Coordinates of C-alpha atoms and ligand atoms in Angstrom, one line a residue:
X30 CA 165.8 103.4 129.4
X31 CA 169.3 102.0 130.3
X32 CA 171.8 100.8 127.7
X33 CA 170.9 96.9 127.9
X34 CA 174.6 96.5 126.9
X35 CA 175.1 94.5 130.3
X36 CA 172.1 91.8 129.1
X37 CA 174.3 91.2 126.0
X38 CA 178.0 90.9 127.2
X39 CA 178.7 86.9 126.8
X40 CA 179.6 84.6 129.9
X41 CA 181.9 81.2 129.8
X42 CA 180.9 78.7 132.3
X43 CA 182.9 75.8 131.5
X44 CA 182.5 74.5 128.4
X45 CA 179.2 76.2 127.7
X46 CA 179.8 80.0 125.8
X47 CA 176.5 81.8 125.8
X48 CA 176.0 85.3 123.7
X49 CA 174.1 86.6 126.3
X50 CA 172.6 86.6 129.8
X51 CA 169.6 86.0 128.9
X52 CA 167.9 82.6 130.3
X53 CA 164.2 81.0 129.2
X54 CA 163.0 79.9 132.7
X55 CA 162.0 76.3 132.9
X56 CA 158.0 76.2 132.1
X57 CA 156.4 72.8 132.5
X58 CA 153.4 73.1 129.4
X59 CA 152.1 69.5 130.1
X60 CA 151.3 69.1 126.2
X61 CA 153.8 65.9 125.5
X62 CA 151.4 63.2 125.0
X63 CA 152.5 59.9 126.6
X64 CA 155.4 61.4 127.9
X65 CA 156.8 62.2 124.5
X66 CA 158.0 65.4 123.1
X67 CA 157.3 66.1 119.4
X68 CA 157.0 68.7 116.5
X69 CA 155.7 71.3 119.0
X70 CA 157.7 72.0 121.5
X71 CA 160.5 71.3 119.0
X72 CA 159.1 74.0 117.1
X73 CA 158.6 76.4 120.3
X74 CA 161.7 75.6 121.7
X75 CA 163.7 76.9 118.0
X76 CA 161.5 80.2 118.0
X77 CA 163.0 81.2 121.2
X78 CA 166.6 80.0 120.1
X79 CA 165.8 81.9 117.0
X80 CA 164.6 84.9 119.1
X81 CA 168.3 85.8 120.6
X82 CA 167.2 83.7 124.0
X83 CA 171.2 83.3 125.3
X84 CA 170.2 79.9 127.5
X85 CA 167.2 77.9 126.8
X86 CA 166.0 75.6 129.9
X87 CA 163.4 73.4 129.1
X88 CA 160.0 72.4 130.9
X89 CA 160.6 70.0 133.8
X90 CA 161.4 66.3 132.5
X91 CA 161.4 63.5 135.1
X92 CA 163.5 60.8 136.2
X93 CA 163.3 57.0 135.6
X94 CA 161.1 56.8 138.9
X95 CA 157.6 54.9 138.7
X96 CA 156.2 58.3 140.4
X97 CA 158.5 61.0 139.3
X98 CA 155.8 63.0 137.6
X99 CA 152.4 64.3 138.9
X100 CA 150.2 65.2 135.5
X101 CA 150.0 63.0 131.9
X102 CA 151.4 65.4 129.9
X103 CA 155.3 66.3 131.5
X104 CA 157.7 65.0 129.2
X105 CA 159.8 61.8 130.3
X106 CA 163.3 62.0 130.4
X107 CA 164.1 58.4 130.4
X108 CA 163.0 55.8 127.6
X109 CA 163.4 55.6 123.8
X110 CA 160.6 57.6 122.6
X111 CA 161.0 60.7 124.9
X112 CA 164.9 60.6 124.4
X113 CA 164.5 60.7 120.5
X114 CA 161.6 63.5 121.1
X115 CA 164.9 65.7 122.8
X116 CA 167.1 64.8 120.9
X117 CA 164.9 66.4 117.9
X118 CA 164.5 69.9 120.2
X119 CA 168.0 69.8 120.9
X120 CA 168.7 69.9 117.0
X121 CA 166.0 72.4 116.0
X122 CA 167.3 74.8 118.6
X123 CA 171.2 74.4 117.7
X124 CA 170.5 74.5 114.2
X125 CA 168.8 78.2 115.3
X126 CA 171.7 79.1 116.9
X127 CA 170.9 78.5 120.8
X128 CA 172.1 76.5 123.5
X129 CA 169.8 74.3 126.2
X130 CA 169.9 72.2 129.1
X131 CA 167.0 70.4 130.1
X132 CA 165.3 70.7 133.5
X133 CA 166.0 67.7 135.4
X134 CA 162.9 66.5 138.1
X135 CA 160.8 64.7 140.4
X136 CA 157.5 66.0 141.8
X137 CA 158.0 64.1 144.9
X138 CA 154.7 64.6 146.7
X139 CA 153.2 67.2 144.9
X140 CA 149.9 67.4 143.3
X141 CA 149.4 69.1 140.4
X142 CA 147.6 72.3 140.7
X143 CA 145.6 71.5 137.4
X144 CA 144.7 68.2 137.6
X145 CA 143.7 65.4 140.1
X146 CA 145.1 62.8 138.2
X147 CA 147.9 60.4 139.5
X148 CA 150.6 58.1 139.1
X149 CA 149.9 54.3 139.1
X150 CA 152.9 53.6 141.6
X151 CA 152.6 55.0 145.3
X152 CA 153.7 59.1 145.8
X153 CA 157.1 59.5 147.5
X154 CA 158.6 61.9 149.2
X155 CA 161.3 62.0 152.2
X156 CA 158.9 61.1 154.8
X157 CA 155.5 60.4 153.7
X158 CA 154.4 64.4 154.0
X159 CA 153.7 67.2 151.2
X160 CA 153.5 70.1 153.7
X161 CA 154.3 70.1 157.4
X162 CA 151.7 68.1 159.0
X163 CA 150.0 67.0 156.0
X164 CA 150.5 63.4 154.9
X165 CA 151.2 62.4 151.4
X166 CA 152.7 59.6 149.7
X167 CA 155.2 57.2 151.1
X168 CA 158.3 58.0 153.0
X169 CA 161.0 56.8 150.7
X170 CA 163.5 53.5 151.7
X171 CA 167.1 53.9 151.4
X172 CA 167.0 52.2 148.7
X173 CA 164.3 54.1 147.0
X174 CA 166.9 57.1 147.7
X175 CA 169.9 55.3 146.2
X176 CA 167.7 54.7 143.0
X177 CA 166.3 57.8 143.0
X178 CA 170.0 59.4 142.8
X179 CA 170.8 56.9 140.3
X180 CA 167.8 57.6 137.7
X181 CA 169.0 61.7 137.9
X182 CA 172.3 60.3 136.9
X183 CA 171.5 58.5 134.1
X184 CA 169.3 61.2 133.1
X185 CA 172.5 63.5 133.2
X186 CA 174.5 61.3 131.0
X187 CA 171.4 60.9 128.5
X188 CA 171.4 65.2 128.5
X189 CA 175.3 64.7 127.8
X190 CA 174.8 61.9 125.1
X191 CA 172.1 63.7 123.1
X192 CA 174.2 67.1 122.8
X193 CA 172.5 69.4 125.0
X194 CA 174.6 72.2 126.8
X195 CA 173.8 71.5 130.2
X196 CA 171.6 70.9 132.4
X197 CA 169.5 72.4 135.7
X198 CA 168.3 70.1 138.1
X199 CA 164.9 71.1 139.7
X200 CA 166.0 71.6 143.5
X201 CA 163.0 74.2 144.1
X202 CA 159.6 74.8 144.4
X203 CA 158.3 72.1 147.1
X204 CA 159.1 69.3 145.0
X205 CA 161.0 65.6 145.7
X206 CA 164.4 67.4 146.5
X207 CA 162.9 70.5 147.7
X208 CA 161.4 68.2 150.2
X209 CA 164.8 67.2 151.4
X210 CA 165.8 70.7 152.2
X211 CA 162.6 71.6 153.8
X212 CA 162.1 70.8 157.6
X213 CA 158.3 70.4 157.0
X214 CA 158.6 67.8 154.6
X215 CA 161.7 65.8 156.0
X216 CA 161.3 64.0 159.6
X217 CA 164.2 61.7 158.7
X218 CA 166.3 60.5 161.3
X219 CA 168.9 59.3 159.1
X220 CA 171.8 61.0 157.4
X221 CA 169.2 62.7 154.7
X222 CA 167.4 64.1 157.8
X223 CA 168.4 66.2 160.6
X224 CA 168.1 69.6 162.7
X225 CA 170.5 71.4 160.3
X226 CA 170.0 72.7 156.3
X227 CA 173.4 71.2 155.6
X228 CA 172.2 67.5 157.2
X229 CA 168.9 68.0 154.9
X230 CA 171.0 68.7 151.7
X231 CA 172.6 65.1 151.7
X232 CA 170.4 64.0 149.6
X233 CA 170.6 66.9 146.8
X234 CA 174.4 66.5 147.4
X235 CA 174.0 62.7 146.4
X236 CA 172.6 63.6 143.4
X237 CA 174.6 66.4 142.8
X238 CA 177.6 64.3 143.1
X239 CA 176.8 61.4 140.7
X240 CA 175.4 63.8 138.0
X241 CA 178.8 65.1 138.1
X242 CA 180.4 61.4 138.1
X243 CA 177.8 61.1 134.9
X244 CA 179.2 64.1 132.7
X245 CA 182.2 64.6 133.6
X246 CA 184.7 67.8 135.0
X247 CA 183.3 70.1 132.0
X248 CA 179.6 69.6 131.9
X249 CA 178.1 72.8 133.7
X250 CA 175.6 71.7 136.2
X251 CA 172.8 74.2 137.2
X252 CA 171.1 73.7 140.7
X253 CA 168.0 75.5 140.8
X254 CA 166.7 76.3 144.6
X255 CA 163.9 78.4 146.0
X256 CA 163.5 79.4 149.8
X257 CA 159.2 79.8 148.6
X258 CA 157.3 76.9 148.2
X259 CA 154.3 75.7 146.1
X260 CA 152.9 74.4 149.6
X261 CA 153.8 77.9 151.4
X262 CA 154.9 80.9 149.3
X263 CA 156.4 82.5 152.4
X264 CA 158.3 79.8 153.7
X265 CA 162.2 80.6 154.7
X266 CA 164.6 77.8 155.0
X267 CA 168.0 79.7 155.2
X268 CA 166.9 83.1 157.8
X269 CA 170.3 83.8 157.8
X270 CA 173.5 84.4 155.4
X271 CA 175.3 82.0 158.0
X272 CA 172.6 79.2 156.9
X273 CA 172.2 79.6 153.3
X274 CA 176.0 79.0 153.4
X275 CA 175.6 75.8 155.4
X276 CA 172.5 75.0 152.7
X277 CA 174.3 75.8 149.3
X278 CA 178.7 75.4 149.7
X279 CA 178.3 71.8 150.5
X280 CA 176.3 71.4 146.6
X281 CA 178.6 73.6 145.1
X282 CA 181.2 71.6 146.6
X283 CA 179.5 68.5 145.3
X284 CA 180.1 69.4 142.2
X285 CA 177.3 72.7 141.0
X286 CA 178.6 75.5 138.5
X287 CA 175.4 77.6 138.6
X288 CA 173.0 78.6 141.6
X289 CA 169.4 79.1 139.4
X290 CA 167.9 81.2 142.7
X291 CA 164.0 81.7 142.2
X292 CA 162.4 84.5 143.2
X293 CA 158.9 85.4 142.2
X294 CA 160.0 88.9 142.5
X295 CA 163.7 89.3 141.5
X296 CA 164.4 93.0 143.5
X297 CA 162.9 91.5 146.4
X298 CA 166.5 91.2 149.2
X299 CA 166.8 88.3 150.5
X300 CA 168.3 89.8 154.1
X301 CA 166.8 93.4 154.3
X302 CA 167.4 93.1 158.2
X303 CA 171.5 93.2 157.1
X304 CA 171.6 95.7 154.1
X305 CA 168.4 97.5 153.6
X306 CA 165.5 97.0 151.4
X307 CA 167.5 97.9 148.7
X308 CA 169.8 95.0 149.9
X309 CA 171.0 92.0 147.7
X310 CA 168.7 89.6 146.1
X311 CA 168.7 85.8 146.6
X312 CA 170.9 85.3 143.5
X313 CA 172.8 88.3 145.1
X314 CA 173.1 86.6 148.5
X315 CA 174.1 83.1 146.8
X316 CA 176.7 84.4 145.1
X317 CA 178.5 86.1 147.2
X318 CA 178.5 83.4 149.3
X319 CA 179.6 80.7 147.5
X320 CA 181.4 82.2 144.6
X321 CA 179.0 80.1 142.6
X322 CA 177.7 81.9 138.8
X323 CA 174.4 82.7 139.5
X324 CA 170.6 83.5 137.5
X325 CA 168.1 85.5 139.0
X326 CA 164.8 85.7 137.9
X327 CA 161.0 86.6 138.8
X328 CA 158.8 89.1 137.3
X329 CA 161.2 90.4 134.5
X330 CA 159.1 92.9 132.3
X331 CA 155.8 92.6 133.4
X332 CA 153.6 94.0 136.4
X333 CA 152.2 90.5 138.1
X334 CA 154.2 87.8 139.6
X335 CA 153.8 84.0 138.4
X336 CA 151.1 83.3 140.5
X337 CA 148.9 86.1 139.7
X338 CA 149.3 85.2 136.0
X339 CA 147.6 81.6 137.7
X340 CA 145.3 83.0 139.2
X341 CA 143.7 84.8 135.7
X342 CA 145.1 88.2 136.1
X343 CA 146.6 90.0 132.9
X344 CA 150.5 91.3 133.6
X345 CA 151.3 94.4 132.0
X346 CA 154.6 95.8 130.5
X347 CA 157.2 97.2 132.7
X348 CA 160.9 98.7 131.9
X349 CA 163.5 96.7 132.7
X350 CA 165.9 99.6 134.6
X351 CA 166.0 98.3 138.2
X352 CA 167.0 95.2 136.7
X353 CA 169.6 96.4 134.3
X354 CA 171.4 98.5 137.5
X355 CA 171.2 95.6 139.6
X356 CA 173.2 93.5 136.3
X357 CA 175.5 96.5 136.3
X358 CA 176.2 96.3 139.6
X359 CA 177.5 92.4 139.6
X360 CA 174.8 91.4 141.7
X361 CA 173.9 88.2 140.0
X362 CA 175.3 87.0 136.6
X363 CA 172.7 86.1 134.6
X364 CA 168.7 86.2 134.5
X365 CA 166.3 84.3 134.1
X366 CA 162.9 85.0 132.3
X367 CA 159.7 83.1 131.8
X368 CA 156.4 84.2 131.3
X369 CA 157.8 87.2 128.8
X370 CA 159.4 84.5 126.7
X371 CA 156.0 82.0 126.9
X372 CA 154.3 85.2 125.4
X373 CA 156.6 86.2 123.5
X374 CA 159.4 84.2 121.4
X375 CA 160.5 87.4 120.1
X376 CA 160.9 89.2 123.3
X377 CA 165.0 88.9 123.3
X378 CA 165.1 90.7 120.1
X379 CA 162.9 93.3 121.0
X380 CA 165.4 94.2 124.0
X381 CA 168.3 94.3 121.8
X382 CA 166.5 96.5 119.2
X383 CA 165.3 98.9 122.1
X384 CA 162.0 98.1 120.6
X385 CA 160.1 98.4 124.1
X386 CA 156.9 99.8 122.6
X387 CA 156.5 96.7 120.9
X388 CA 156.6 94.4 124.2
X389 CA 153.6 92.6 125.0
X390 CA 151.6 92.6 128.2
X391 CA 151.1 88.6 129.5
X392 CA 147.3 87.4 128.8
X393 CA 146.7 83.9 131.2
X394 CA 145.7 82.3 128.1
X395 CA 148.8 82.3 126.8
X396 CA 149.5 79.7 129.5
X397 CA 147.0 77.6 127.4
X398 CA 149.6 77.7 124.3
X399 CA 152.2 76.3 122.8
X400 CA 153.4 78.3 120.1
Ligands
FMN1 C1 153.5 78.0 132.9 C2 154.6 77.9 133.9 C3 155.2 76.7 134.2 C4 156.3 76.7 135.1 N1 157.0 75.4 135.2 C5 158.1 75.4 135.9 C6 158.9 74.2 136.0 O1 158.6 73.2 135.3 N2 160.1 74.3 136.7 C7 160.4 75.4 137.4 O2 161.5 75.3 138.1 N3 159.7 76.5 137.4 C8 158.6 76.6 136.7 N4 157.9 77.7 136.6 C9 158.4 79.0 137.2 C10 159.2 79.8 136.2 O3 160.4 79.1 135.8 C11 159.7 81.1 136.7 O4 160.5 81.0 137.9 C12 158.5 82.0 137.1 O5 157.5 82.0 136.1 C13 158.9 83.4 137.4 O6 159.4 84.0 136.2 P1 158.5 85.1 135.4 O7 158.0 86.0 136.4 O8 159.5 85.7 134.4 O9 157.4 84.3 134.7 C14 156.8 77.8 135.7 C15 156.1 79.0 135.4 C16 155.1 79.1 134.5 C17 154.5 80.4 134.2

């Protein structure tokens, strides 16, 4: 295999120093009862710290919205309990050695894929819709909005208060802000709506900006976006370079450090039509257009993507060459990794050791886990 020397050189954003380039993917394990997280994911959070993981990004945790999640068991983000319950994880992974951020969110209108259950408050999303042409939840008010960008604030500053490293904010997917972006989810005819990407990203931009007013000029703020969507896993926002710049410079100019670009599949290019199907990846893309640091990340390791790992199917091992030449070349600065890590807390320290006989393929029903 390829030296894995370029996964271990260290990277400064800000005030954060991280050993390596190596980043747990945000996982939502729906196993915090009440909202609350305890022992357990303290406990599986310090095994990856432990394990060598550079960046640790946790599960999605939601705003201080009455409908901000869509299942019982995703971790608040707001409120005494859930704050102490972070504040624990936070300590168990420094005191392992590792740095984490929490994942910042709101599901909008989207229901959960593994249960039926839902909020006592109405759904909201930008206008009423989960997918174009299907109606769901209420279209929010401005004032809904102005709240909404509030509660990720104060969320920020509670990430800041309780000693995390930094934060992501969940941007991707489908979900509340993702809804935004997406022309099929927002019909809005005021300034969050509009024909163009950069019209649709006022709201992201909002919140963007007042997370930043929240932590100040040294907190590193991650933005995690996704052109594929829970509700249409070929959907395309940005078809060109020109309008993935018109969709991204105006959050980096509102205050993002790091462009978290998901990918099921991370050597997929994002314009093949412009540089071959070889070409740059949507991390690739991002960067060089915006000058932004940026994490890949999507089927690291193993043979399946995310979704066939849903869907039952084992993943087996895979070398990690294409993505070490793709590092090497300065395509994107750091990657992201997720179900190798759920399967494996170990899995970072197995790289370093060149120990590759010893990785693990992904069983579904680790999924089921939390250890
Ligand atoms: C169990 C599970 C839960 C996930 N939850 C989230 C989440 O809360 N937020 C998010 O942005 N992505 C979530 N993802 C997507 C992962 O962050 C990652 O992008 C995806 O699994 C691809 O990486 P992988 O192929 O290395 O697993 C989840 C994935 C899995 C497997």
């Amino acid at each position: 295999m390829t030296s894995t020397d370029i996964l271990f050189q260290p990277i400064s954003i800000k005030a954060l120093d991280l050993p390596n380039r190596i980043v747990m993917a945000p996982m939502t394990r729906g196993q915090a009862p009440g909202g609350v997280p305890g022992e357990a994911q303290a406990a599986y959070y310090r095994r990856r710290a432990a394990g060598g993981v550079g960046l640790i990004l946790s599960e999605g945790t939601v705003v201080d919205r009455p409908a901000s999640r869509n299942a019982p068991g995703i971790p608040f983000f707001h409120g005494e309990a859930a704050l102490a319950g972070w504040k624990h994880v936070v300590d168990m992974v420094h005191a392992a050695g590792g740095r984490m951020g929490p994942q910042i969110w709101h599901t909008g209108s989207v229901k959960s894929f593994s249960s039926d259950w839902v909020p006592d408050a109405p759904v909201e999303s930008p206008s009423g819709l989960v997918a174009p042409g299907t109606r769901r939840g209420q279209a929010m008010s401005e004032e809904a909005i102005a709240d909404t960008v509030a509660a990720f604030a104060r969320a920020a500053a509670e990430a800041k208060r309780l000693g995390f490293d930094t934060l992501e904010i969940h941007g991707a997917h489908g979900y509340l802000i993702d809804q935004f972006f997406w022309s099929g989810t927002n019909e809005r005819a005021d300034r969050f709506g509009g024909a163009s990407l950069r019209r649709r990203a006022t709201f992201a931009a909002d919140v963007v900006a007042a997370i930043r007013a929240a932590v100040g000029a040294d907190f590193p703020i991650i933005l995690r976006v996704s052109q594929w969507k829970q509700q249409d896993y070929a959907a395309r926002m940005a078809t060109t370079p020109a309008e993935m710049g018109e969709w991204l410079l105006p959050l980096v100019e509102a205050g993002v450090d790091v462009l978290h670009c998901s990918q099921r599949r991370f050597w997929e290019p994002e314009f093949p039509e412009i540089d071959g199907e070889g070409g740059l990846n949507f991390a690739g893309w991002a960067k060089k257009l915006t000058g932004a640091v940026t994490i890949s990340v999507g089927s690291v390791g193993l043979s399946g993507d995310v979704m066939t790992s849903y869907g039952g199917e084992r993943s087996t091992v895979v070398g990690l060459d294409r993505l070490l030449h793709r590092m090497e070349d300065g395509e994107f600065d750091l990657i992201a990794v997720g179900r190798a890590l759920l399967g494996d807390a170990d899995w970072v320290a197995k790289v370093r050791a060149g120990d590759l006989a010893s990785f693990r393929d992904f069983d579904p029903a680790a999924l089921a886990r939390l250890v």
